[in-house]
Amino acid sequence: MAKKVEKIELALPFKAEYVSVARLTASGIAARMGFDIESVEDIKVALSEVCNKLVSAGSKSSDRYVIDFIIHSSKIEILINFEDRRLAGLFGTNGDELGISIIEALMDTFKVSTDDSNTLSMSKEIKGKI
Amino acid sequence: MAKKVEKIELALPFKAEYVSVARLTASGIAARMGFDIESVEDIKVALSEVCNKLVSAGSKSSDRYVIDFIIHSSKIEILINFEDRRLAGLFGTNGDELGISIIEALMDTFKVSTDDSNTLSMSKEIKGKI
Amino acid sequence: MSSELKITEVKHRFNTEVLLSGEVDIYTSQMLKEKLYGILDDTKQDMLINCEGLTYIDSTGLGIFVGVLKKAKQYGKGIRISKLKENIKKLFLITGLDKLFVILD
Amino acid sequence: MSSELKITEVKHRFNTEVLLSGEVDIYTSQMLKEKLYGILDDTKQDMLINCEGLTYIDSTGLGIFVGVLKKAKQYGKGIRISKLKENIKKLFLITGLDKLFVILD
Ligand SMILES: Nc1ncnc2c1ncn2[C@@H]1O[C@H](COP(=O)(O)OP(=O)(O)O)[C@@H](O)[C@H]1O
Ligand SMILES: Nc1ncnc2c1ncn2[C@@H]1O[C@H](COP(=O)(O)OP(=O)(O)O)[C@@H](O)[C@H]1O
């Protein structure tokens, strides 16, 4: 499929009712990239967990959060940039938290930078093992 | 559902392989808004036809086109702003053209402004008749 | 597009069966919580949650199952979960919740 | 997620049946065109396009059907289309293509 890196952006209101839209968009992208059904499902679930935290916390500085889907030839990368620095703090990884433990189990990588970049990033390889 | 007007944005590369992503995102939004299955399908088909024309023409001035989904309480509005003025010209409505006639039949309104705004806009009411 | 959640309650003699179909996510989970808690408070019976039609669940939904289990235990009752699809069973394994619940095929 | 297109060819004595399943859109339609044109050139027979598994088609796909019809006529042959789902039959009606093709149930 895609030979060079490409980007799809989705901007959603901080509202619980639109998390399903993030899921459908993610599954459309992952299926098109050639992920198998189980991996498509993994990506959907992981992204939903991220969205859940964002919409639960909300934001005062912006109406919407932006999800960047970066399409590599054999890897999907999902990036979220927090304009609102407070949001990065939602993703502290204490092992007892259901949402975070699900994301970490389903994706190959999961990182939240609270330094200058203030970005959440997670990725999964096509046919990579979980 | 949504009481005030809300907006979801999707930015896609000018590539045929991602038109299916526009379709899935649109169907997720329309289903969430409460459109019945047939209307969800109509919106998907109409948006695909728009995307088809854009990706066939391509653009030299931008990598991606942006689809705005405007969510009213009982109506969906889909807007595309053409940075590249040439793109608006793709939607001349000569009645013999399959894509355009499909869009016009399935949506309640369909307009392309080639003046200063340079915008494509189409809308459909929930439970509105086609 | 079966993104909505449908909850059906079937009263048996000694327990209540709840059939879930559709998706449990952050949007639909509030309804799930109210319904399951309400049923427990009404019936004070064992509950069988039949997930045959459940296509998706997130941590919000799993958290509600845990809450329901705690509530059931207060009444001295149990929760059994049946007919989980593979993708959902996987989430129970990942989170360790498979050890908390009685999970039937 | 059956967004890909599957094309199956079944040769009968006097015609060729082509079963479509999945989605025909601008991305998959080039493959459809090559396949249908190729079959016509090879067989020079009547063609039955069985759309039972076809869940989606756009104007690109409809345009290919029209092209295939034109090509078949050059060989003195016909195209019949069967088992259209309601959402797709609707597109044939909207575009007037229902008058161009022999459409079977
Ligand atoms: N592996 C586990 N075993 C038992 N209980 C758990 C497990 N993981 C989470 N829980 C419990 O499930 C409930 C919801 O979990 P979680 O979504 O992590 O809650 P929160 O986000 O409110 O901390 C909490 O009561 C938590 O203690
Ligand atoms: N209602 C119709 N009846 C018969 N032929 C049609 C009809 N609409 C379109 N066509 C033909 O179908 C083919 C593809 O249509 P269309 O997608 O409109 O083509 P294009 O975009 O290349 O003009 C063209 O050959 C066109 O003439």
Short mmCIF file of C-alpha atoms in Angstrom, two decimals, chain D:
data_model
loop_
_atom_site.label_atom_id
_atom_site.label_comp_id
_atom_site.label_asym_id
_atom_site.label_seq_id
_atom_site.Cartn_x
_atom_site.Cartn_y
_atom_site.Cartn_z
CA MET D 1 -14.73 -4.78 7.61
CA SER D 2 -15.20 -6.37 4.20
CA SER D 3 -14.05 -3.30 2.38
CA GLU D 4 -12.04 -5.22 -0.20
CA LEU D 5 -13.54 -6.51 -3.40
CA LYS D 6 -13.62 -10.19 -4.29
CA ILE D 7 -14.34 -11.28 -7.87
CA THR D 8 -15.13 -14.92 -8.65
CA GLU D 9 -15.57 -16.24 -12.18
CA VAL D 10 -17.74 -19.28 -12.93
CA LYS D 11 -17.77 -20.51 -16.51
CA HIS D 12 -21.05 -21.99 -17.68
CA ARG D 13 -21.69 -23.56 -21.10
CA PHE D 14 -23.15 -20.50 -22.82
CA ASN D 15 -22.34 -17.70 -20.46
CA THR D 16 -19.98 -16.63 -17.74
CA GLU D 17 -21.14 -15.79 -14.25
CA VAL D 18 -19.14 -13.27 -12.26
CA LEU D 19 -19.80 -13.08 -8.51
CA LEU D 20 -18.91 -9.83 -6.83
CA SER D 21 -18.53 -9.48 -3.12
CA GLY D 22 -17.35 -6.59 -0.99
CA GLU D 23 -17.13 -2.97 -2.09
CA VAL D 24 -16.56 -1.44 -5.49
CA ASP D 25 -15.20 2.05 -5.04
CA ILE D 26 -12.66 4.27 -6.73
CA TYR D 27 -9.86 2.22 -5.19
CA THR D 28 -11.09 -1.25 -6.15
CA SER D 29 -12.78 -0.36 -9.44
CA GLN D 30 -9.64 -0.55 -11.59
CA MET D 31 -9.33 -4.21 -10.65
CA LEU D 32 -13.01 -4.75 -11.49
CA LYS D 33 -12.56 -3.12 -14.89
CA GLU D 34 -9.55 -5.20 -15.84
CA LYS D 35 -11.20 -8.39 -14.68
CA LEU D 36 -14.56 -7.86 -16.44
CA TYR D 37 -13.02 -6.59 -19.67
CA GLY D 38 -10.56 -9.49 -19.60
CA ILE D 39 -13.32 -12.06 -19.14
CA LEU D 40 -15.34 -10.62 -22.03
CA ASP D 41 -12.32 -10.61 -24.34
CA ASP D 42 -11.49 -14.19 -23.38
CA THR D 43 -14.95 -15.71 -23.49
CA LYS D 44 -16.91 -13.49 -25.90
CA GLN D 45 -19.96 -14.86 -24.09
CA ASP D 46 -22.98 -13.40 -22.36
CA MET D 47 -22.16 -12.35 -18.81
CA LEU D 48 -24.23 -12.64 -15.65
CA ILE D 49 -22.99 -10.35 -12.91
CA ASN D 50 -24.17 -11.78 -9.58
CA CYS D 51 -24.16 -9.01 -7.00
CA GLU D 52 -25.41 -11.01 -4.02
CA GLY D 53 -22.31 -10.20 -1.97
CA LEU D 54 -21.86 -6.66 -3.23
CA THR D 55 -22.42 -4.24 -0.35
CA TYR D 56 -21.37 -0.98 -1.95
CA ILE D 57 -20.82 0.54 -5.38
CA ASP D 58 -20.11 4.09 -6.50
CA SER D 59 -20.33 5.89 -9.83
CA THR D 60 -16.90 4.59 -10.82
CA GLY D 61 -18.22 1.05 -10.54
CA LEU D 62 -21.48 1.89 -12.33
CA GLY D 63 -19.46 3.48 -15.12
CA ILE D 64 -17.53 0.22 -15.49
CA PHE D 65 -20.76 -1.74 -15.80
CA VAL D 66 -21.75 0.64 -18.62
CA GLY D 67 -18.38 0.14 -20.29
CA VAL D 68 -18.69 -3.63 -20.00
CA LEU D 69 -22.14 -3.45 -21.57
CA LYS D 70 -20.79 -1.49 -24.52
CA LYS D 71 -18.00 -3.98 -25.01
CA ALA D 72 -20.40 -6.93 -24.81
CA LYS D 73 -22.58 -5.36 -27.48
CA GLN D 74 -19.56 -5.12 -29.76
CA TYR D 75 -19.36 -8.91 -29.49
CA GLY D 76 -23.13 -9.19 -30.00
CA LYS D 77 -23.53 -10.37 -26.40
CA GLY D 78 -25.50 -9.18 -23.38
CA ILE D 79 -25.01 -8.40 -19.71
CA ARG D 80 -27.46 -9.37 -17.00
CA ILE D 81 -27.17 -8.20 -13.42
CA SER D 82 -28.70 -10.22 -10.59
CA LYS D 83 -29.35 -10.10 -6.84
CA LEU D 84 -28.76 -6.42 -6.28
CA LYS D 85 -29.15 -5.31 -2.67
CA GLU D 86 -31.74 -2.58 -2.10
CA ASN D 87 -29.18 0.19 -1.51
CA ILE D 88 -27.51 -0.62 -4.83
CA LYS D 89 -30.73 -1.08 -6.80
CA LYS D 90 -31.58 2.42 -5.65
CA LEU D 91 -28.47 3.76 -7.40
CA PHE D 92 -29.49 2.05 -10.65
CA LEU D 93 -32.89 3.75 -10.40
CA ILE D 94 -31.47 7.19 -9.56
CA THR D 95 -29.08 7.11 -12.50
CA GLY D 96 -31.52 5.56 -14.97
CA LEU D 97 -29.13 2.66 -15.49
CA ASP D 98 -31.96 0.26 -14.63
CA LYS D 99 -33.29 0.93 -18.15
CA LEU D 100 -29.97 0.07 -19.77
CA PHE D 101 -29.40 -3.31 -18.11
CA VAL D 102 -31.39 -6.50 -17.77
CA ILE D 103 -31.79 -6.67 -14.00
CA LEU D 104 -32.89 -9.95 -12.42
CA ASP D 105 -33.93 -10.63 -8.85
#
